[in-house]
Short mmCIF file of C-alpha atoms in Angstrom, two decimals:
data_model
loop_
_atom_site.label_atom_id
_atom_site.label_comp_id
_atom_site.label_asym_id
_atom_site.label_seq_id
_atom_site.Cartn_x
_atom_site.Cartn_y
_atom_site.Cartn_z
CA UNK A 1 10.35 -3.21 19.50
CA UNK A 2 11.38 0.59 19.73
CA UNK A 3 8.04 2.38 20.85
CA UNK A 4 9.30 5.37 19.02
CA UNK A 5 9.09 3.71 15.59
CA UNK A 6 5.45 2.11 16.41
CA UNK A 7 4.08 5.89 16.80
CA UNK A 8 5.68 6.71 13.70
CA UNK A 9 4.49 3.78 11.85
CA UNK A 10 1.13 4.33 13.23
CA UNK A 11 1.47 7.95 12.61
CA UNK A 12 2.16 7.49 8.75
CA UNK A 13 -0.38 4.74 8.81
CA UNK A 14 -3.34 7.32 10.36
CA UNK A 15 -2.38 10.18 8.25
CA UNK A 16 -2.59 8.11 4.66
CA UNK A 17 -5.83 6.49 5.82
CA UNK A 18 -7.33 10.22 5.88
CA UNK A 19 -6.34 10.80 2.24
CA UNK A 20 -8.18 7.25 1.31
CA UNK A 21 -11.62 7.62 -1.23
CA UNK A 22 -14.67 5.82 -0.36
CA UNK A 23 -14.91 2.23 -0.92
CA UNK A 24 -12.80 -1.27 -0.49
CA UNK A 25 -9.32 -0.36 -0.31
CA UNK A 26 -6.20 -1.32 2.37
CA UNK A 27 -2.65 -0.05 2.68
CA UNK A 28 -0.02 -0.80 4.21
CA UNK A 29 1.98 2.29 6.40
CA UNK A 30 4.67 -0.47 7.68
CA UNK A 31 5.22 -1.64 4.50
CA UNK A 32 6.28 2.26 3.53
CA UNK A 33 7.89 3.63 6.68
CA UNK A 34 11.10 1.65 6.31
CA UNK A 35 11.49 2.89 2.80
CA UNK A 36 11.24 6.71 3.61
CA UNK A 37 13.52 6.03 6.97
CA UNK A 38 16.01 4.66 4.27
CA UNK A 39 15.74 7.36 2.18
CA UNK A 40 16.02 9.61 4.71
CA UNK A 41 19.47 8.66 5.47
CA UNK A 42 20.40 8.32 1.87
CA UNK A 43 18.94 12.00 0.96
CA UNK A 44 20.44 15.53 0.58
CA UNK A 45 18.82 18.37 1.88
CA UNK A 46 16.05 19.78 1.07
CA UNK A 47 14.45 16.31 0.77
CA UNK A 48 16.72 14.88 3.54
CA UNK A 49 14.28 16.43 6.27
CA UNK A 50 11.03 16.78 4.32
CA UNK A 51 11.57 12.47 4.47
CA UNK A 52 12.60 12.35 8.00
CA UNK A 53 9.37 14.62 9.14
CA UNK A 54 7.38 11.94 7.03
CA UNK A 55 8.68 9.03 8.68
CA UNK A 56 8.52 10.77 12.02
CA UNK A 57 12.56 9.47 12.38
CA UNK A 58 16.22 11.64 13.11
CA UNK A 59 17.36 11.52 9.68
CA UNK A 60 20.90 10.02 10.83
CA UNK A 61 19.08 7.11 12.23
CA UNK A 62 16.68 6.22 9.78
CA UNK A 63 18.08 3.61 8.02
CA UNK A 64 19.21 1.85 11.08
CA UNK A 65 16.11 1.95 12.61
CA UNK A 66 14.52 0.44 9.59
CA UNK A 67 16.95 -2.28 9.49
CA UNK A 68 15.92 -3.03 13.34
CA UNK A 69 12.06 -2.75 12.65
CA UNK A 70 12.48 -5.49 9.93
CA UNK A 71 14.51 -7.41 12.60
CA UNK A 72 12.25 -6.92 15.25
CA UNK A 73 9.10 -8.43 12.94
CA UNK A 74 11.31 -11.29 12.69
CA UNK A 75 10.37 -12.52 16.15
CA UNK A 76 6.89 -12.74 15.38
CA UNK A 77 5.42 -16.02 14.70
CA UNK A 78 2.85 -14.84 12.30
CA UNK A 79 4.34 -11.74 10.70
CA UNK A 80 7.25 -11.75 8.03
CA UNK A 81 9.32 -8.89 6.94
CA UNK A 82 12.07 -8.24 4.33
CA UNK A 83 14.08 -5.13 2.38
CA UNK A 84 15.77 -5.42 -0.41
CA UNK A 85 18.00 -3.52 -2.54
CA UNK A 86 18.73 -3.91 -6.43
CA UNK A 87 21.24 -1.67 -8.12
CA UNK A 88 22.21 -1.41 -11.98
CA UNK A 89 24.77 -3.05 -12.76
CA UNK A 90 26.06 0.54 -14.41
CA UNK A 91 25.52 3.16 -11.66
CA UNK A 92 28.86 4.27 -9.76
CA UNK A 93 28.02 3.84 -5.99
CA UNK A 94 28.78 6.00 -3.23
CA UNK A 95 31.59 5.28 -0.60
CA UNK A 96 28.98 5.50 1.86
CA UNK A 97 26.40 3.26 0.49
CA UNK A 98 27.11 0.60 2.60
CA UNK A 99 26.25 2.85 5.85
CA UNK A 100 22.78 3.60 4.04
CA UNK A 101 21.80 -0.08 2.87
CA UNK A 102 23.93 -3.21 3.93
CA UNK A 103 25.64 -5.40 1.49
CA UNK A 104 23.94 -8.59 2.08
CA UNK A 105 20.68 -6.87 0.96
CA UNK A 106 21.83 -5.95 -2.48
CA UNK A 107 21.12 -7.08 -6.04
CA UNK A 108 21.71 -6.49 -8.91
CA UNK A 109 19.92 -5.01 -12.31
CA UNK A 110 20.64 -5.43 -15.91
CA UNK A 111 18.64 -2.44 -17.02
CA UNK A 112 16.10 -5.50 -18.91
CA UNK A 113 13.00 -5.76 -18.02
CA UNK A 114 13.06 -9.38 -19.10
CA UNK A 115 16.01 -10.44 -17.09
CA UNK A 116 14.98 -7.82 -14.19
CA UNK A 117 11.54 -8.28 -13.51
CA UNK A 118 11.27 -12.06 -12.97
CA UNK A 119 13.62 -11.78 -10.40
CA UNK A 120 11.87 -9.09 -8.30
CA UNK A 121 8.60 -10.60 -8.84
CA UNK A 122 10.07 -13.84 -7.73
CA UNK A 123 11.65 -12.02 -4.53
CA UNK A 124 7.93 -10.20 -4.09
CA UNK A 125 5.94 -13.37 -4.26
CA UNK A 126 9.20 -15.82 -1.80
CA UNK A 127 8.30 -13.02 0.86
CA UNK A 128 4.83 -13.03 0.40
CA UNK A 129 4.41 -16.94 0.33
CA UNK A 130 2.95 -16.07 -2.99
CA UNK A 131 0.01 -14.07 -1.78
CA UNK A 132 1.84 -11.15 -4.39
CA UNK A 133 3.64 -11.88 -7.00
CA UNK A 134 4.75 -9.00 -8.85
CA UNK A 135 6.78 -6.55 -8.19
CA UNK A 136 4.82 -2.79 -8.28
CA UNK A 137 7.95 -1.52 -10.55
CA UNK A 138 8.21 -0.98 -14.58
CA UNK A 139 12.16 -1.37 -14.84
CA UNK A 140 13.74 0.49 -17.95
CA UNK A 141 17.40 1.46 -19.07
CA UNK A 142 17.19 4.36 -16.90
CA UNK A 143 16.21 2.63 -13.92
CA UNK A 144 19.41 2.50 -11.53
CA UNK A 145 18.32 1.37 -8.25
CA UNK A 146 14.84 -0.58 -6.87
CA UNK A 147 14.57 -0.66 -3.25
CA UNK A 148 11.55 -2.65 -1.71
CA UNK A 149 9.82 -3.60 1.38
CA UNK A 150 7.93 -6.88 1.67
CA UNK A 151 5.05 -8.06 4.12
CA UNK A 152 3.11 -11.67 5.25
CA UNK A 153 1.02 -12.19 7.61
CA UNK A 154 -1.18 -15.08 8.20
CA UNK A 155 -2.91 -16.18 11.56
CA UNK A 156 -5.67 -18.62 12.68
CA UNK A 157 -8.37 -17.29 14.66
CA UNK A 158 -8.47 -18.82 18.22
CA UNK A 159 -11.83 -19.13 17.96
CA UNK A 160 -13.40 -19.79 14.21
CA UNK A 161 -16.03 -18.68 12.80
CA UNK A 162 -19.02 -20.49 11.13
CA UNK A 163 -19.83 -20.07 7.46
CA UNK A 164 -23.63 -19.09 5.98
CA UNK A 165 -25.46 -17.31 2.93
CA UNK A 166 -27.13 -14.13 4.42
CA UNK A 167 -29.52 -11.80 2.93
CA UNK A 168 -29.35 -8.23 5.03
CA UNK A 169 -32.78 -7.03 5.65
CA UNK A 170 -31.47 -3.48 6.64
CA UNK A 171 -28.64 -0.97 6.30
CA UNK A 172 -27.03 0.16 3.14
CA UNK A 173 -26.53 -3.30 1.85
CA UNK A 174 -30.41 -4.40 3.02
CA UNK A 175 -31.56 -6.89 -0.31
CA UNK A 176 -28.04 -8.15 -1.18
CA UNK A 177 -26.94 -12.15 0.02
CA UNK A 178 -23.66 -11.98 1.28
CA UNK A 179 -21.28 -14.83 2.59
CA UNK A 180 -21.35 -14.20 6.35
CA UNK A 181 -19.53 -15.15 9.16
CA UNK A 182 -20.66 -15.77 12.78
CA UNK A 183 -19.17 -16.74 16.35
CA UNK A 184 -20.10 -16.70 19.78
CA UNK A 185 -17.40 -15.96 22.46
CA UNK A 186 -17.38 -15.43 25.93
CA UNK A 187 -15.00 -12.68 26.18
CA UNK A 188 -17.01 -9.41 26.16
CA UNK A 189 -14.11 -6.99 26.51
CA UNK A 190 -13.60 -8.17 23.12
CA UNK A 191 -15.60 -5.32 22.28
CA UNK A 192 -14.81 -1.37 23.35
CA UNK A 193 -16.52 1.53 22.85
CA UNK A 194 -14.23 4.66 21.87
CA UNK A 195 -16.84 7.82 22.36
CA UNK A 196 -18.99 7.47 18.79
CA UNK A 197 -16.26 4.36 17.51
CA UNK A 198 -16.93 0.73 18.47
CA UNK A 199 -13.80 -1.73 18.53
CA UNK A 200 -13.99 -5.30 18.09
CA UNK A 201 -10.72 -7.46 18.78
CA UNK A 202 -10.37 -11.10 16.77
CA UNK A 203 -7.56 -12.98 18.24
CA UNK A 204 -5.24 -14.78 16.38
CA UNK A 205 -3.53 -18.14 17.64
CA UNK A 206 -0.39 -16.63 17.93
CA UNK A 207 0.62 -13.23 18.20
CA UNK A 208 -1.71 -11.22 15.51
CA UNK A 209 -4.93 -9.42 16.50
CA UNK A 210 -7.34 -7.63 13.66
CA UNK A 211 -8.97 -5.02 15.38
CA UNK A 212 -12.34 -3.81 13.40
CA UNK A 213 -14.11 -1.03 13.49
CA UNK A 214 -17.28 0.68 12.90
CA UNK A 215 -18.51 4.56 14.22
CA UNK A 216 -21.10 7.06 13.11
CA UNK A 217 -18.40 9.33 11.36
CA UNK A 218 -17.14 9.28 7.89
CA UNK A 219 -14.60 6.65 6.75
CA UNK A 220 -11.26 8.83 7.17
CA UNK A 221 -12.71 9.56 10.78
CA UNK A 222 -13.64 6.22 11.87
CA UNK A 223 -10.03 4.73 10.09
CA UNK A 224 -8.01 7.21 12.49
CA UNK A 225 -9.82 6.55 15.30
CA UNK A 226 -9.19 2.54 14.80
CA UNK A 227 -5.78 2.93 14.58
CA UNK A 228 -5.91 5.72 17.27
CA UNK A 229 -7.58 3.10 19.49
CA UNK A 230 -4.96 0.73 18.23
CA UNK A 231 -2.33 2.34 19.90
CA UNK A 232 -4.42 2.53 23.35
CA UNK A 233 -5.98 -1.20 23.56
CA UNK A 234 -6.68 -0.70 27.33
CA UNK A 235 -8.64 2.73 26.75
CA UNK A 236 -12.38 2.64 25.72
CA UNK A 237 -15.35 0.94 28.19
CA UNK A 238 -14.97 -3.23 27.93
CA UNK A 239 -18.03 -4.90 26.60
CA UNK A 240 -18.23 -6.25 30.73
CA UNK A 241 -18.99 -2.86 31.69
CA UNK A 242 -21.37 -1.60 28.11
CA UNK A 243 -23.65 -4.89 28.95
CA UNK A 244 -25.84 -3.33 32.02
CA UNK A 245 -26.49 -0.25 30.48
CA UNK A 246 -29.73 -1.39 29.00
CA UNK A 247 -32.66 -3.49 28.17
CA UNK A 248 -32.75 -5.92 25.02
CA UNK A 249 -32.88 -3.82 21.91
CA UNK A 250 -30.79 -1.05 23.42
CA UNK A 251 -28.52 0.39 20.85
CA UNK A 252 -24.97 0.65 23.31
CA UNK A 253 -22.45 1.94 20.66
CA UNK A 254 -22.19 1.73 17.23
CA UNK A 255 -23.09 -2.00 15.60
CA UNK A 256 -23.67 -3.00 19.22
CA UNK A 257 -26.76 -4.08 21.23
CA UNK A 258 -28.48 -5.89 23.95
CA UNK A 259 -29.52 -9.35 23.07
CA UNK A 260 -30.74 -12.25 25.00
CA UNK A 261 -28.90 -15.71 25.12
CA UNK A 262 -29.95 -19.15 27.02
CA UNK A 263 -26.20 -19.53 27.95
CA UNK A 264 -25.87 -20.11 31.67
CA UNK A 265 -23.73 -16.32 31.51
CA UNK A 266 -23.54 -13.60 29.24
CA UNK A 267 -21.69 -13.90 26.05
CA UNK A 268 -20.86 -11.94 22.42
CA UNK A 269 -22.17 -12.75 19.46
CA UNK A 270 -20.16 -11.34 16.34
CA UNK A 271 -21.22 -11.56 12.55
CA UNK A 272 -19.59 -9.76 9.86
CA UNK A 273 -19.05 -10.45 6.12
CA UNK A 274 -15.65 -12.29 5.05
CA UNK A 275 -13.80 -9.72 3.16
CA UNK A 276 -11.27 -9.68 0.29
CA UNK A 277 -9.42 -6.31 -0.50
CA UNK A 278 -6.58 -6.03 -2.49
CA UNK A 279 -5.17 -2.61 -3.93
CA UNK A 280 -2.58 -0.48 -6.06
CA UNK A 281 -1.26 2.45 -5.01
CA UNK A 282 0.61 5.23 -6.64
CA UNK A 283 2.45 6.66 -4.02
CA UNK A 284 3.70 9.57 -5.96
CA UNK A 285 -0.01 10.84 -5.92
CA UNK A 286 0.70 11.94 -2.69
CA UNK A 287 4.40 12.81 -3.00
CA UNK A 288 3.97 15.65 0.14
CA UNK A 289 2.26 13.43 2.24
CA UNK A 290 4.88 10.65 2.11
CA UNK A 291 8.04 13.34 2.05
CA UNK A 292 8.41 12.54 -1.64
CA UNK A 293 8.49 16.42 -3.39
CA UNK A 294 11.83 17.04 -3.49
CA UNK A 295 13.39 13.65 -4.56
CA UNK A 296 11.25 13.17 -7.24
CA UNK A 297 12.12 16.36 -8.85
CA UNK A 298 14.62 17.47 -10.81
CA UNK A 299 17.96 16.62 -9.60
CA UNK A 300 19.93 18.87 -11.68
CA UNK A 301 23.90 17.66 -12.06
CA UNK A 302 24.26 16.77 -8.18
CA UNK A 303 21.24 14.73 -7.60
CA UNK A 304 19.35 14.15 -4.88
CA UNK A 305 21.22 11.15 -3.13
CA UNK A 306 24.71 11.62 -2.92
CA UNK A 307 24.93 8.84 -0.44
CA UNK A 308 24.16 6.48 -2.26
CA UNK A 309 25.23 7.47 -6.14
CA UNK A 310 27.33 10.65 -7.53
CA UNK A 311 24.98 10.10 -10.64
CA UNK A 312 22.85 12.26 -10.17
CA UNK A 313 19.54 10.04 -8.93
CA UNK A 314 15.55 10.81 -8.21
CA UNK A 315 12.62 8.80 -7.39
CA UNK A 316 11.27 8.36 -10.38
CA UNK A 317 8.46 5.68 -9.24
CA UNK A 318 6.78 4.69 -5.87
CA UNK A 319 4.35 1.95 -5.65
CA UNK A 320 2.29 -0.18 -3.20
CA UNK A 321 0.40 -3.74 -4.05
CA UNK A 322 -1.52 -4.89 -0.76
CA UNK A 323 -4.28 -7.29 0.41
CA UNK A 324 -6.18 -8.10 3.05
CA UNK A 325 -8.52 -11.29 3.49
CA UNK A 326 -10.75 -12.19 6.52
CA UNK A 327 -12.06 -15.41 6.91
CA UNK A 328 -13.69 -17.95 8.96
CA UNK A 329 -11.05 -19.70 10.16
CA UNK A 330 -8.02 -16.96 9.85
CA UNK A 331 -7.03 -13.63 8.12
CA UNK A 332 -4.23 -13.00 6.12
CA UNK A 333 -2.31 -9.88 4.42
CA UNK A 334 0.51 -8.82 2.10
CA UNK A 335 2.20 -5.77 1.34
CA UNK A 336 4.70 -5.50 -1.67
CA UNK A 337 6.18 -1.97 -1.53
CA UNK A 338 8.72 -0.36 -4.21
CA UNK A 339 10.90 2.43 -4.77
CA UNK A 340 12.78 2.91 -8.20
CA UNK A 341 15.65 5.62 -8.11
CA UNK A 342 15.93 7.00 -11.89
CA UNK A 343 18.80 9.09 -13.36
CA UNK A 344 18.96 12.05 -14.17
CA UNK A 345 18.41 13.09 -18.42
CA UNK A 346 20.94 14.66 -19.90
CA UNK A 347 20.43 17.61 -21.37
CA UNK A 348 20.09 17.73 -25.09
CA UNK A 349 20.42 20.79 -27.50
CA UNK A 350 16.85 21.29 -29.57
CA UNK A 351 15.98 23.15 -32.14
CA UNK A 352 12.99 24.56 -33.58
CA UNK A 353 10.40 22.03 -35.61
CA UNK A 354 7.27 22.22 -37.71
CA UNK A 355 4.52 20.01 -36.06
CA UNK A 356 1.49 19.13 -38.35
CA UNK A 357 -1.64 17.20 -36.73
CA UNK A 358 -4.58 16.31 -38.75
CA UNK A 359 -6.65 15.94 -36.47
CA UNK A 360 -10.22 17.25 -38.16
CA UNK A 361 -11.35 16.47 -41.85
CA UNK A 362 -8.85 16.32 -44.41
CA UNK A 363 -8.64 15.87 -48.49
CA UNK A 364 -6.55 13.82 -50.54
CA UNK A 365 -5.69 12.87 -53.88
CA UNK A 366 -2.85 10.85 -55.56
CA UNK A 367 -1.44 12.20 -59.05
CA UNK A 368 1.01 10.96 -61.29
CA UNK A 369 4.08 12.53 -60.69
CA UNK A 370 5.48 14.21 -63.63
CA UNK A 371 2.28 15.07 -65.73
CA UNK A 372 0.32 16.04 -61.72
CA UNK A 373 -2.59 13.61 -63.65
CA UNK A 374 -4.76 13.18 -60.40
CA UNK A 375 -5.69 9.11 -60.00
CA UNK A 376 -7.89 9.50 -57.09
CA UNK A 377 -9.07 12.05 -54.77
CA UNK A 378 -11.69 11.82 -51.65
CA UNK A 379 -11.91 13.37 -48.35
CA UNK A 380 -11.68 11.77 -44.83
CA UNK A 381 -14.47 13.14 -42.54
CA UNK A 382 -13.43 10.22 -39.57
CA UNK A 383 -11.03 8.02 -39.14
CA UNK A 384 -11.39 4.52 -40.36
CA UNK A 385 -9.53 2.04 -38.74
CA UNK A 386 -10.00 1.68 -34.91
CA UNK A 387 -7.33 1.06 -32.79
CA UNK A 388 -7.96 -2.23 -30.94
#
């Protein structure tokens, strides 16, 4: 796998993880980098190169190195990948869309949502053996293009965990029973310690690690330094070497200290709490971060992808469903990610109006018409009828 495209991946992965609020939430940066790299490709300037610097790729190259990423996961025994391309039935393609997105990737769309949207949830929840299944897209007439990114992973934990009903006695969740998880392994380099960030490797069975972390900073520091330590798995001190460096009770990094065990040789004990996350995102909430400003503006009469479409064309949604379960005997992810292309409105003439909005107390009356005899008058000081 290109090493290039890993540091971008983990790159884009790193700098969203800054931008995340506080609390359960997951995303998914390889599920997104292959859509921008496409994009990038596909893209007139300025957006052409405010996409590439997102994805961290040579805008000439993007879409070919997506296509080889998705290629590339295909080797992996627990990891599936797929992109996919659906295009209105209506929109005029470029002579050089098949340079930007490959022909055997391509569907088509109606412009329904009832024909349309079964099929791409369908196609979301075959490549995410049903973990997702819907699409993160609202199609509409003016929809013209949908391209998409898809993610599943599942692995089995070479060593599982045991299952129990825990009360914490301290910490910010002290008083709350949890459903817990807890193993004993003899592989203490399992465990590194990154300065003020502690690292803790679970092994899959095949070739899938989940790497967790916990550190004295604030969650956007402690999520770039996991994936910072992610990228340098032989850095940090080993758990061999952390183990001498005190007496029982010693605190030796973060969520890590000095036990006793009556195993014939020192060993690591890890509990945690099994974990569900799943999310939404809306990627166009962070349209600079992702390279997104430019497309998803105004596209005027030449549009913004003239590589794909000479309708003129802008993102007009960006969207990201994603879990992430950890378990006692495994762990297991998906990523659905979407991009719908829009075009362009065209312009209309308008003229002037008189808008009228009661929106505050109001009077009323009815009359006979010809002789103005009133039948009933009253006032309205709220409205009546909710609207649910």
């Amino acid at each position: 796998m290109d090493a290039d495209v890993v540091r971008a991946v983990n790159d884009l992965t790193a700098r969203w993880a800054r931008t995340l609020p506080a609390g359960n939430t997951v995303v998914s940066g390889l599920g997104l980098w292959p859509l921008l790299a496409i994009l990038a490709t596909a893209a007139d300037e300025p957006g052409r190169t405010e996409l590439a610097q997102a994805a961290g790729v040579d805008a000439a190259a993007g879409s070919r190195d997506a296509l080889s990423l998705v290629r590339a996961i295909e080797g992996s025994a627990d990891l599936h990948a797929a992109l996919g391309v659906w295009v209105n039935e209506q929109l005029k393609l470029a002579e050089t869309f098949d340079s930007v997105v490959p022909a055997p990737l391509m569907g088509t769309l109606t412009g329904r949502a009832a024909v349309d949207k079964p099929k791409l949830d369908a196609w979301a929840a075959e490549h995410t053996s049903d973990l997702i299944r819907e699409m993160p897209v609202e199609i509409n007439p003016d929809v013209m293009l949908v391209l998409a990114s898809a993610l599943s992973l599942r692995t089995t934990w070479v060593r599982p965990f045991t299952e129990q009903i825990k009360r914490v006695q301290a910490g910010p969740w002290a008083g709350s029973r949890w459903h817990w998880l807890e193993r004993v392994d003899s592989d203490l380099d399992a465990v590194r310690r990154y300065d003020d960030l502690t690292v803790i490797t679970v092994r899959g069975d095949a070739d899938v690690d989940v790497l967790l972390g916990v550190g004295s900073g604030s969650q956007p520091e402690v999520l770039a330094g996991l994936l910072g330590a992610a990228a340098r798995p032989a850095d940090g001190l080993p758990g061999s070497a952390l183990i001498d460096q005190g007496e029982p009770g010693t605190e030796l990094a973060p969520g890590v200290k000095v036990g006793q065990t009556t195993a014939p040789r020192p060993d690591l004990k890890l509990t945690l709490p099994s974990f569900n996350v799943e999310a939404e995102h809306d990627l166009l909430e962070l349209r600079e971060l992702f390279g997104l400003t430019t497309v998803t503006a105004d596209p005027g009469v030449r549009g913004h992808f003239s590589a794909i479409s000479p309708v003129p064309l802008a993102v007009g949604q960006a969207k990201q469903k994603v879990l992430a379960r950890f378990f006692a005997t495994g762990f297991e992810a998906a990523a659905v990610t979407s991009m719908a292309m829009v075009r362009a409105s065209m312009p209309t003439r308008q003229a002037r109006r008189l808008e009228v909005a009661l929106d505050q107390p109001f009077a009323f009356t009815a009359v006979l018409r010809e002789s103005r005899l009133p039948i009933v008058a009253g006032w309205v000081a709220t409205p009546t009828e909710p609207g649910d």
